[in-house]
Amino acid sequence: MELLRAGLEDPRAWKQAVDAVSSFLPEGVFYFTEEGARLSAIDPSQVVLVDFFAPKNVFTEYETADASIRVPLDLGEYTKILSRASTDDRLLMVLEDVNLFVALERSDGSLRREFYIPLMDVPDRGADISPTGGTVTVRLLARIFKDALKDAVLFSSAAVLVARGDVFMVEAKGQGGTARTVARRGENVSIEGGPEAVSMYSLPFLQNIVRPADPDSFVELSFGSDTPLKVSYAVGGVNLTFYLAHMIL
Amino acid sequence: MELLRAGLEDPRAWKQAVDAVSSFLPEGVFYFTEEGARLSAIDPSQVVLVDFFAPKNVFTEYETADASIRVPLDLGEYTKILSRASTDDRLLMVLEDVNLFVALERSDGSLRREFYIPLMDVPDRGADISPTGGTVTVRLLARIFKDALKDAVLFSSAAVLVARGDVFMVEAKGQGGTARTVARRGENVSIEGGPEAVSMYSLPFLQNIVRPADPDSFVELSFGSDTPLKVSYAVGGVNLTFYLAHMIL
Amino acid sequence: MELLRAGLEDPRAWKQAVDAVSSFLPEGVFYFTEEGARLSAIDPSQVVLVDFFAPKNVFTEYETADASIRVPLDLGEYTKILSRASTDDRLLMVLEDVNLFVALERSDGSLRREFYIPLMDVPDRGADISPTGGTVTVRLLARIFKDALKDAVLFSSAAVLVARGDVFMVEAKGQGGTARTVARRGENVSIEGGPEAVSMYSLPFLQNIVRPADPDSFVELSFGSDTPLKVSYAVGGVNLTFYLAHMIL
């Protein structure tokens, strides 16, 4: 009996978004509801909360046998399968009793690749999303933020984000030197709220969080002074939101 | 005294085919005869028999001082030299007493690179090619077979090849899940013989065997139920044939 | 107080030339004078003397507060910063009391990335450049020399350079075989002096020395029989000269 049937004509966005999530979560539970597919969980180190949401309209086929279908998966194995999808493959997922069936099909029907992965015994981790207390919201080109993080990582494993007036800065200090990116409000950077926000975050986590973002797309950062950071962006039609704990300045 | 003189205007096919052979055989004996150059040997693990044959017409220059010239080489060293050939290099090989002389020459004669490699003391391993008892012959686009092997390797180190009716399948099962490629008879797949063949083979060996095949060319697979597999294809004008032992299902 | 202010509209040549130097020298002292910026030092293994000189006209901005400004740096850290420059970044360096300030600025002023690296306590190593006693000067396309070194490294960690009559050769011998590049005087190779020069040098050092040279540019080699080798070439407007000790033949 089919509990779920979900298809995507172009699996690229789904694949990239799942890949982003799997870099934090070894396993996870997707819930397929009338709104779409959601996965929310805290990473094992309790530093980042991941929220993945693919609205129903992203799918070209979408049927659920119940109001909410639970699909607990080994995200490592699932990602490996998705990594095998070509751009001209149609992706179909069907939930049967104890397996998720995944098919990759060429548009001309000549070739069909089938995968079965067993459902896992994954406990639901409470992942209630609470407001971050962010006082400033910075929206900027992903390329600029990614470059700033690469600069910062030269000298430290932590970066201080600063929003002040017309300026958003990423700073890192270490024994070898100091790196600071100064981005001014303009075409590629908008800053709202204020007057000031200053918080420190782990650089490896920040880099993993923004890795799948298209460099030419925008990412949104919300934070205050000594508060967690909320990062949101879309990959294709899939919305990714991350809440990252701050470090003590 | 020159025992052999063989030249190739474009060394690419020769280079790729020798590279394929050297991934199985650390050393080998080429025989240059009136028909062309052949190397047949069983790999040290006794799992795969390799047959390499470059017909005389592949060469732009070809002279042998005897009916059959034996050239025993360290294939690792020989491959390293060939890897240094550019597309605009002419390749010349001359057998002198105890060395194979290899020259790479630019067409305008401005640059000549010369290599000498000592002949090795390689015993002739009996490599009589015997029929495999294959009951089915599948001819398919190398790209499809390579992709199927990449899918399979996600979950196992062995794959089951199945030919049945209109369908050729590659299957692999492991703890993490199951992968199955289903290719139907059509433009890119032909299936002859039958009614059915099912055998299991080592995935790393299969992947090494087809690595040098151009993805847009065809490879031919002959096998039966619990029989060895014969794989043949051409790289440039060089014919490569592999006989791979099956595993117990 | 600014002791030095030096800017480059296009930092690529500077970046590549510093990178070349840093592969031999973990730390070094730049002297900024009225002529330009120079760094001369012997590598820790005492095998190669490096001379880097960027004439003043390479810079688009150049001001020194004194006749000679000393800038001792950790070249590893400095190279990491330069590696972050994009082609559309303007590079600015300002020497303040104990830090070198480095800025990378987009032409439209929207983005500014700032770095501070502390000055190091680097002793001046005497690096008086003495004539090599080279009797032959070979000028050839960097691509040919780089290819010859790659051939040679297949069989040995040392190469013999030979200039004799119309021919320049690079030779290497090892247990696995022999490699020899024969380049004749012509469009891409000029040979002056003579009648003959034969010396042996370390291949890893030779490869590091020519790595940053554009394959389509020319490098100049001066050497005699059992003498050091002088290698010179330009990267952008920066002149690089290396003096490499010979090995006993």
JSON list of C-alpha atoms in Angstrom, two decimals, chain A residues 21-29 39 41-45 72-79 120 122 125:
[
{"chain": "A", "resi": 21, "resn": "VAL", "atom": "CA", "xyz": [20.52, 19.41, 5.89]},
{"chain": "A", "resi": 22, "resn": "SER", "atom": "CA", "xyz": [22.50, 16.16, 5.89]},
{"chain": "A", "resi": 23, "resn": "SER", "atom": "CA", "xyz": [25.73, 18.04, 6.61]},
{"chain": "A", "resi": 24, "resn": "PHE", "atom": "CA", "xyz": [24.27, 18.74, 10.08]},
{"chain": "A", "resi": 25, "resn": "LEU", "atom": "CA", "xyz": [21.97, 15.78, 10.67]},
{"chain": "A", "resi": 26, "resn": "PRO", "atom": "CA", "xyz": [23.05, 12.15, 10.20]},
{"chain": "A", "resi": 27, "resn": "GLU", "atom": "CA", "xyz": [19.41, 11.10, 10.33]},
{"chain": "A", "resi": 28, "resn": "GLY", "atom": "CA", "xyz": [16.10, 12.92, 10.21]},
{"chain": "A", "resi": 29, "resn": "VAL", "atom": "CA", "xyz": [12.33, 12.65, 9.94]},
{"chain": "A", "resi": 39, "resn": "LEU", "atom": "CA", "xyz": [12.14, 18.39, 8.38]},
{"chain": "A", "resi": 41, "resn": "ALA", "atom": "CA", "xyz": [15.75, 19.06, 13.97]},
{"chain": "A", "resi": 42, "resn": "ILE", "atom": "CA", "xyz": [18.63, 20.07, 16.17]},
{"chain": "A", "resi": 43, "resn": "ASP", "atom": "CA", "xyz": [22.07, 18.79, 15.23]},
{"chain": "A", "resi": 44, "resn": "PRO", "atom": "CA", "xyz": [23.75, 16.28, 17.59]},
{"chain": "A", "resi": 45, "resn": "SER", "atom": "CA", "xyz": [26.07, 18.98, 18.99]},
{"chain": "A", "resi": 72, "resn": "PRO", "atom": "CA", "xyz": [12.47, 8.69, 9.11]},
{"chain": "A", "resi": 73, "resn": "LEU", "atom": "CA", "xyz": [15.66, 8.28, 7.06]},
{"chain": "A", "resi": 74, "resn": "ASP", "atom": "CA", "xyz": [19.40, 7.81, 7.26]},
{"chain": "A", "resi": 75, "resn": "LEU", "atom": "CA", "xyz": [20.19, 11.13, 5.55]},
{"chain": "A", "resi": 76, "resn": "GLY", "atom": "CA", "xyz": [23.68, 9.97, 4.57]},
{"chain": "A", "resi": 77, "resn": "GLU", "atom": "CA", "xyz": [22.31, 7.06, 2.52]},
{"chain": "A", "resi": 78, "resn": "TYR", "atom": "CA", "xyz": [19.48, 9.17, 1.14]},
{"chain": "A", "resi": 79, "resn": "THR", "atom": "CA", "xyz": [21.91, 11.89, 0.03]},
{"chain": "A", "resi": 120, "resn": "MET", "atom": "CA", "xyz": [15.13, 4.18, 10.33]},
{"chain": "A", "resi": 122, "resn": "VAL", "atom": "CA", "xyz": [14.68, 7.94, 14.51]},
{"chain": "A", "resi": 125, "resn": "ARG", "atom": "CA", "xyz": [13.78, 15.54, 18.64]}
]
